[in-house]
PDB file of C-alpha atoms in Angstrom:
ATOM      1  CA  MET R   4       3.119  31.385  -4.566  1.00  0.00           C
ATOM      2  CA  ASP R   5       1.918  30.528  -1.135  1.00  0.00           C
ATOM      3  CA  ILE R   6      -1.107  28.165  -0.612  1.00  0.00           C
ATOM      4  CA  LYS R   7      -2.787  27.695   2.673  1.00  0.00           C
ATOM      5  CA  PRO R   8      -4.366  23.883   2.267  1.00  0.00           C
ATOM      6  CA  ASP R   9      -6.512  24.791   5.142  1.00  0.00           C
ATOM      7  CA  GLN R  10      -8.091  27.408   2.888  1.00  0.00           C
ATOM      8  CA  LEU R  11      -8.696  24.917  -0.346  1.00  0.00           C
ATOM      9  CA  PRO R  12     -11.210  22.396  -0.568  1.00  0.00           C
ATOM     10  CA  TRP R  13      -9.836  19.295   0.434  1.00  0.00           C
ATOM     11  CA  GLN R  14      -9.711  17.862  -2.987  1.00  0.00           C
ATOM     12  CA  GLU R  15      -7.860  20.638  -4.012  1.00  0.00           C
ATOM     13  CA  ALA R  16      -5.313  20.220  -0.566  1.00  0.00           C
ATOM     14  CA  TYR R  17      -5.048  16.609  -1.953  1.00  0.00           C
ATOM     15  CA  LYS R  18      -3.948  17.125  -5.640  1.00  0.00           C
ATOM     16  CA  LEU R  19      -1.058  19.655  -3.631  1.00  0.00           C
ATOM     17  CA  VAL R  20       0.356  16.412  -1.915  1.00  0.00           C
ATOM     18  CA  ILE R  21      -0.122  13.735  -4.344  1.00  0.00           C
ATOM     19  CA  GLY R  22       1.506  16.538  -7.518  1.00  0.00           C
ATOM     20  CA  SER R  23       3.989  17.166  -4.338  1.00  0.00           C
ATOM     21  CA  ILE R  24       5.038  13.394  -3.216  1.00  0.00           C
ATOM     22  CA  LEU R  25       6.546  11.815  -5.924  1.00  0.00           C
ATOM     23  CA  PRO R  26       6.800   8.814  -6.677  1.00  0.00           C
ATOM     24  CA  ARG R  27       5.080   6.981  -4.130  1.00  0.00           C
ATOM     25  CA  PRO R  28       5.293   3.019  -3.514  1.00  0.00           C
ATOM     26  CA  ILE R  29       2.001   1.340  -3.925  1.00  0.00           C
ATOM     27  CA  ALA R  30       1.097  -1.002  -0.794  1.00  0.00           C
ATOM     28  CA  PHE R  31      -1.121  -3.459  -2.099  1.00  0.00           C
ATOM     29  CA  VAL R  32      -3.120  -4.227   1.066  1.00  0.00           C
ATOM     30  CA  SER R  33      -4.411  -7.650   1.824  1.00  0.00           C
ATOM     31  CA  THR R  34      -6.794  -8.572   4.672  1.00  0.00           C
ATOM     32  CA  VAL R  35      -9.573 -10.316   5.897  1.00  0.00           C
ATOM     33  CA  ASP R  36     -12.723  -9.515   7.702  1.00  0.00           C
ATOM     34  CA  GLU R  37     -14.230 -11.279  10.594  1.00  0.00           C
ATOM     35  CA  ALA R  38     -16.317 -13.416   8.804  1.00  0.00           C
ATOM     36  CA  GLY R  39     -13.262 -14.783   6.671  1.00  0.00           C
ATOM     37  CA  HIS R  40     -13.844 -12.822   3.264  1.00  0.00           C
ATOM     38  CA  ALA R  41     -10.743 -11.515   1.739  1.00  0.00           C
ATOM     39  CA  ASN R  42     -10.384  -7.901   0.779  1.00  0.00           C
ATOM     40  CA  LEU R  43      -7.587  -6.192  -1.921  1.00  0.00           C
ATOM     41  CA  ALA R  44      -6.604  -2.839  -2.177  1.00  0.00           C
ATOM     42  CA  PRO R  45      -3.818  -0.541  -2.886  1.00  0.00           C
ATOM     43  CA  PHE R  46      -2.846   2.778  -0.966  1.00  0.00           C
ATOM     44  CA  SER R  47      -0.027   4.919  -2.305  1.00  0.00           C
ATOM     45  CA  PHE R  48       0.560   6.625   1.098  1.00  0.00           C
ATOM     46  CA  PHE R  49       3.083   4.212   2.224  1.00  0.00           C
ATOM     47  CA  THR R  50       6.540   3.577   3.702  1.00  0.00           C
ATOM     48  CA  ALA R  51       9.152   2.031   5.777  1.00  0.00           C
ATOM     49  CA  ILE R  52       9.534   3.555   9.676  1.00  0.00           C
ATOM     50  CA  SER R  53      12.116   1.318  11.258  1.00  0.00           C
ATOM     51  CA  ALA R  54      14.121  -1.943  10.936  1.00  0.00           C
ATOM     52  CA  ASP R  55      14.375  -2.656  14.295  1.00  0.00           C
ATOM     53  CA  PRO R  56      11.822  -3.392  14.958  1.00  0.00           C
ATOM     54  CA  MET R  57      10.452  -3.893  11.241  1.00  0.00           C
ATOM     55  CA  LEU R  58       7.567  -1.339  10.977  1.00  0.00           C
ATOM     56  CA  VAL R  59       5.756   0.082   8.230  1.00  0.00           C
ATOM     57  CA  CYS R  60       3.047   2.095   7.845  1.00  0.00           C
ATOM     58  CA  PHE R  61       0.566   3.418   5.334  1.00  0.00           C
ATOM     59  CA  SER R  62      -2.453   5.640   5.112  1.00  0.00           C
ATOM     60  CA  PRO R  63      -5.967   4.558   4.288  1.00  0.00           C
ATOM     61  CA  MET R  64      -7.666   7.693   3.807  1.00  0.00           C
ATOM     62  CA  ARG R  65     -11.666   8.614   4.207  1.00  0.00           C
ATOM     63  CA  ARG R  66     -13.917   7.679   1.511  1.00  0.00           C
ATOM     64  CA  GLY R  67     -14.422  10.909  -0.427  1.00  0.00           C
ATOM     65  CA  THR R  68     -18.438  10.123  -0.500  1.00  0.00           C
ATOM     66  CA  ASP R  69     -19.334  10.371   3.342  1.00  0.00           C
ATOM     67  CA  GLY R  70     -15.837  10.278   5.598  1.00  0.00           C
ATOM     68  CA  GLY R  71     -16.601   6.150   5.835  1.00  0.00           C
ATOM     69  CA  LYS R  72     -13.610   4.027   6.922  1.00  0.00           C
ATOM     70  CA  LYS R  73     -12.730   2.080   4.137  1.00  0.00           C
ATOM     71  CA  ASP R  74     -13.201  -1.758   4.219  1.00  0.00           C
ATOM     72  CA  THR R  75      -9.318  -2.126   4.698  1.00  0.00           C
ATOM     73  CA  LEU R  76      -9.449  -0.527   7.684  1.00  0.00           C
ATOM     74  CA  LEU R  77     -12.406  -1.290   9.128  1.00  0.00           C
ATOM     75  CA  ASN R  78     -10.571  -5.157   8.939  1.00  0.00           C
ATOM     76  CA  ILE R  79      -7.213  -4.346  10.387  1.00  0.00           C
ATOM     77  CA  GLU R  80      -9.000  -3.028  12.976  1.00  0.00           C
ATOM     78  CA  ALA R  81     -11.015  -5.735  13.553  1.00  0.00           C
ATOM     79  CA  THR R  82      -8.252  -8.724  13.105  1.00  0.00           C
ATOM     80  CA  LYS R  83      -5.229  -6.702  14.031  1.00  0.00           C
ATOM     81  CA  GLU R  84      -3.338  -8.596  10.835  1.00  0.00           C
ATOM     82  CA  PHE R  85      -2.693  -7.787   6.964  1.00  0.00           C
ATOM     83  CA  VAL R  86      -0.063  -8.429   3.943  1.00  0.00           C
ATOM     84  CA  ILE R  87       1.377  -5.441   2.060  1.00  0.00           C
ATOM     85  CA  ASN R  88       2.101  -6.914  -1.614  1.00  0.00           C
ATOM     86  CA  ILE R  89       4.278  -5.122  -3.067  1.00  0.00           C
ATOM     87  CA  VAL R  90       3.366  -4.487  -6.823  1.00  0.00           C
ATOM     88  CA  SER R  91       5.258  -5.312 -10.078  1.00  0.00           C
ATOM     89  CA  GLU R  92       4.460  -4.724 -13.476  1.00  0.00           C
ATOM     90  CA  THR R  93       3.537  -7.871 -14.731  1.00  0.00           C
ATOM     91  CA  PHE R  94       0.205  -7.023 -12.521  1.00  0.00           C
ATOM     92  CA  VAL R  95      -0.071  -3.578 -12.244  1.00  0.00           C
ATOM     93  CA  GLU R  96      -3.680  -3.824 -14.392  1.00  0.00           C
ATOM     94  CA  GLN R  97      -5.264  -5.905 -11.688  1.00  0.00           C
ATOM     95  CA  MET R  98      -4.025  -3.630  -9.260  1.00  0.00           C
ATOM     96  CA  ASN R  99      -5.602  -0.730 -10.755  1.00  0.00           C
ATOM     97  CA  ASP R 100      -8.792  -3.039 -10.752  1.00  0.00           C
ATOM     98  CA  CYS R 101      -8.905  -3.273  -6.945  1.00  0.00           C
ATOM     99  CA  SER R 102      -8.970   0.650  -6.517  1.00  0.00           C
ATOM    100  CA  LYS R 103     -12.752   0.773  -7.254  1.00  0.00           C
ATOM    101  CA  GLU R 104     -14.876   0.253  -4.574  1.00  0.00           C
ATOM    102  CA  PHE R 105     -16.466  -3.193  -3.861  1.00  0.00           C
ATOM    103  CA  ALA R 106     -19.233  -4.321  -1.826  1.00  0.00           C
ATOM    104  CA  PRO R 107     -17.522  -5.572   1.795  1.00  0.00           C
ATOM    105  CA  GLU R 108     -18.698  -8.998   0.864  1.00  0.00           C
ATOM    106  CA  VAL R 109     -16.958  -9.294  -2.831  1.00  0.00           C
ATOM    107  CA  ASP R 110     -13.258 -11.002  -2.944  1.00  0.00           C
ATOM    108  CA  GLU R 111     -11.265  -8.352  -4.674  1.00  0.00           C
ATOM    109  CA  PHE R 112      -8.834 -11.410  -5.412  1.00  0.00           C
ATOM    110  CA  GLU R 113     -11.561 -13.450  -7.629  1.00  0.00           C
ATOM    111  CA  ALA R 114     -13.013 -10.323  -8.992  1.00  0.00           C
ATOM    112  CA  VAL R 115      -9.774  -8.796 -10.513  1.00  0.00           C
ATOM    113  CA  GLY R 116      -8.179 -12.535 -11.642  1.00  0.00           C
ATOM    114  CA  LEU R 117      -5.557 -12.327  -8.903  1.00  0.00           C
ATOM    115  CA  GLY R 118      -4.316 -15.625  -7.224  1.00  0.00           C
ATOM    116  CA  LYS R 119      -4.121 -15.966  -3.038  1.00  0.00           C
ATOM    117  CA  LYS R 120      -1.146 -18.054  -1.069  1.00  0.00           C
ATOM    118  CA  PRO R 121      -1.345 -18.733   2.308  1.00  0.00           C
ATOM    119  CA  SER R 122       0.382 -16.379   4.960  1.00  0.00           C
ATOM    120  CA  VAL R 123       3.156 -18.017   7.300  1.00  0.00           C
ATOM    121  CA  THR R 124       2.241 -15.993  10.197  1.00  0.00           C
ATOM    122  CA  ILE R 125      -1.527 -14.424   9.612  1.00  0.00           C
ATOM    123  CA  ALA R 126      -4.387 -15.413   8.071  1.00  0.00           C
ATOM    124  CA  PRO R 127      -4.926 -12.917   5.494  1.00  0.00           C
ATOM    125  CA  PRO R 128      -3.454 -14.420   2.136  1.00  0.00           C
ATOM    126  CA  ALA R 129      -1.304 -12.993   0.283  1.00  0.00           C
ATOM    127  CA  VAL R 130      -0.950 -11.839  -3.735  1.00  0.00           C
ATOM    128  CA  SER R 131       0.225 -15.144  -5.334  1.00  0.00           C
ATOM    129  CA  GLU R 132       1.954 -12.685  -7.997  1.00  0.00           C
ATOM    130  CA  SER R 133       3.559 -10.497  -5.848  1.00  0.00           C
ATOM    131  CA  ARG R 134       7.214 -11.319  -5.506  1.00  0.00           C
ATOM    132  CA  VAL R 135       7.739  -9.500  -1.920  1.00  0.00           C
ATOM    133  CA  GLN R 136       5.137  -9.591   0.889  1.00  0.00           C
ATOM    134  CA  LEU R 137       5.100  -8.310   4.076  1.00  0.00           C
ATOM    135  CA  GLU R 138       3.556  -9.955   6.449  1.00  0.00           C
ATOM    136  CA  CYS R 139       2.190  -7.745   9.249  1.00  0.00           C
ATOM    137  CA  ILE R 140       0.354  -7.329  12.863  1.00  0.00           C
ATOM    138  CA  LEU R 141      -1.300  -4.394  13.832  1.00  0.00           C
ATOM    139  CA  GLN R 142       1.033  -1.583  16.008  1.00  0.00           C
ATOM    140  CA  ASP R 143      -0.688   0.979  15.806  1.00  0.00           C
ATOM    141  CA  VAL R 144      -3.125   3.064  14.232  1.00  0.00           C
ATOM    142  CA  LEU R 145      -4.242   6.918  14.304  1.00  0.00           C
ATOM    143  CA  HIS R 146      -6.571   8.755  13.124  1.00  0.00           C
ATOM    144  CA  PHE R 147      -7.034  12.239  12.117  1.00  0.00           C
ATOM    145  CA  GLY R 148     -11.072  13.327  11.470  1.00  0.00           C
ATOM    146  CA  ASP R 149     -13.735  11.607  10.366  1.00  0.00           C
ATOM    147  CA  HIS R 150     -14.995  13.295   7.415  1.00  0.00           C
ATOM    148  CA  PRO R 151     -14.350  13.071   3.459  1.00  0.00           C
ATOM    149  CA  GLY R 152     -10.289  13.855   2.581  1.00  0.00           C
ATOM    150  CA  ALA R 153      -9.192  13.133   6.721  1.00  0.00           C
ATOM    151  CA  GLY R 154      -7.511   9.804   6.926  1.00  0.00           C
ATOM    152  CA  SER R 155      -5.481   7.276   9.151  1.00  0.00           C
ATOM    153  CA  LEU R 156      -2.046   5.973   9.749  1.00  0.00           C
ATOM    154  CA  VAL R 157      -1.840   2.147  10.110  1.00  0.00           C
ATOM    155  CA  ILE R 158       1.587   0.865  11.389  1.00  0.00           C
ATOM    156  CA  GLY R 159       2.417  -2.588  11.249  1.00  0.00           C
ATOM    157  CA  LYS R 160       4.936  -4.624  12.856  1.00  0.00           C
ATOM    158  CA  VAL R 161       6.388  -7.270   9.875  1.00  0.00           C
ATOM    159  CA  LEU R 162       6.378 -10.677  11.326  1.00  0.00           C
ATOM    160  CA  CYS R 163       7.670 -12.192   8.071  1.00  0.00           C
ATOM    161  CA  VAL R 164       8.972 -11.035   4.935  1.00  0.00           C
ATOM    162  CA  ARG R 165       8.353 -13.468   1.837  1.00  0.00           C
ATOM    163  CA  LEU R 166      10.429 -13.286  -1.870  1.00  0.00           C
ATOM    164  CA  ASP R 167      11.013 -15.241  -4.476  1.00  0.00           C
ATOM    165  CA  ASP R 168      14.502 -16.726  -4.267  1.00  0.00           C
ATOM    166  CA  GLU R 169      15.298 -15.062  -7.412  1.00  0.00           C
ATOM    167  CA  LEU R 170      15.155 -11.667  -6.081  1.00  0.00           C
ATOM    168  CA  TYR R 171      17.351 -12.720  -3.315  1.00  0.00           C
ATOM    169  CA  ASP R 172      20.601 -11.625  -3.660  1.00  0.00           C
ATOM    170  CA  ALA R 173      23.736 -11.535  -1.351  1.00  0.00           C
ATOM    171  CA  GLY R 174      21.476 -10.336   1.281  1.00  0.00           C
ATOM    172  CA  ARG R 175      20.013  -7.642  -0.401  1.00  0.00           C
ATOM    173  CA  ILE R 176      16.866  -7.651  -2.628  1.00  0.00           C
ATOM    174  CA  ASP R 177      17.177  -6.990  -6.513  1.00  0.00           C
ATOM    175  CA  SER R 178      15.101  -3.979  -7.384  1.00  0.00           C
ATOM    176  CA  SER R 179      15.860  -4.457 -11.475  1.00  0.00           C
ATOM    177  CA  THR R 180      14.339  -8.357 -10.994  1.00  0.00           C
ATOM    178  CA  LEU R 181      11.438  -6.761  -9.150  1.00  0.00           C
ATOM    179  CA  GLU R 182      10.591  -4.622 -11.588  1.00  0.00           C
ATOM    180  CA  PRO R 183       8.312  -2.107  -8.748  1.00  0.00           C
ATOM    181  CA  VAL R 184       5.706   0.433  -9.698  1.00  0.00           C
ATOM    182  CA  GLY R 185       5.395   3.820  -8.517  1.00  0.00           C
ATOM    183  CA  ARG R 186       2.310   6.319  -8.448  1.00  0.00           C
ATOM    184  CA  MET R 187       2.338   9.467  -9.822  1.00  0.00           C
ATOM    185  CA  ALA R 188      -0.229  12.438  -9.856  1.00  0.00           C
ATOM    186  CA  GLY R 189      -3.680  12.018 -11.805  1.00  0.00           C
ATOM    187  CA  GLN R 190      -3.786   8.710 -13.552  1.00  0.00           C
ATOM    188  CA  MET R 191       0.084   8.284 -13.929  1.00  0.00           C
ATOM    189  CA  TYR R 192       2.309   6.012 -12.847  1.00  0.00           C
ATOM    190  CA  THR R 193       5.916   4.999 -13.432  1.00  0.00           C
ATOM    191  CA  LYS R 194       8.493   2.435 -13.416  1.00  0.00           C
ATOM    192  CA  PRO R 195      10.985   3.659 -11.055  1.00  0.00           C
ATOM    193  CA  LEU R 196      13.899   1.786 -12.382  1.00  0.00           C
ATOM    194  CA  ALA R 197      13.642   3.205 -16.086  1.00  0.00           C
ATOM    195  CA  ASP R 198      16.077   5.752 -15.380  1.00  0.00           C
ATOM    196  CA  THR R 199      18.174   5.272 -12.493  1.00  0.00           C
ATOM    197  CA  PHE R 200      21.806   7.272 -11.041  1.00  0.00           C
ATOM    198  CA  GLU R 201      24.011   6.042  -8.348  1.00  0.00           C
ATOM    199  CA  LEU R 202      25.153   8.787  -5.532  1.00  0.00           C
ATOM    200  CA  ILE R 203      27.709   7.634  -3.038  1.00  0.00           C
ATOM    201  CA  ARG R 204      26.486   9.028   0.124  1.00  0.00           C
ATOM    202  CA  LYS R 205      30.004  10.899   2.133  1.00  0.00           C
ATOM    203  CA  ARG R 206      31.163   9.339   4.994  1.00  0.00           C
TER     204      ARG R 206
END
């Protein structure tokens, strides 16, 4: 069948996106507002852009109720800083608890029982339980509408990669020790390393 997204309600188009692009890594983004209140929220529209400069991006969609910007985006626009905390199996429940809408002044770290640790290069704290953190400054942000279902593209320049010592092996991150978690469609998540295979790139 052929489906034209612009002929669907945005909720139905969204289901096609999340059901096609699988599995999706999760950017667990920590920010602070101008008053210093910490915020923590997960986003599964997340990927890398380049290594030099080291750029990453994630896409916070507009709120489905009123089309307003989410606190994470407002904080990044105001302070130009954020941390992407990579999600492992050990704290996936707390990550999921952060997906609900809290009032802007609520500290999600405290609300869900996650620890904070100071960042090296920027003001927002990192998640203590996360084994890899990317400390970012805002490189650019693009907006694609201001209505429910619309979204933005936040591009961050990574100033510092912080990781647990035991993850680092000969210049690489040991993904089996990291135990990352990915997002599927609906309420489903995946352990992307559960069934892996090697495929050598042809030269």
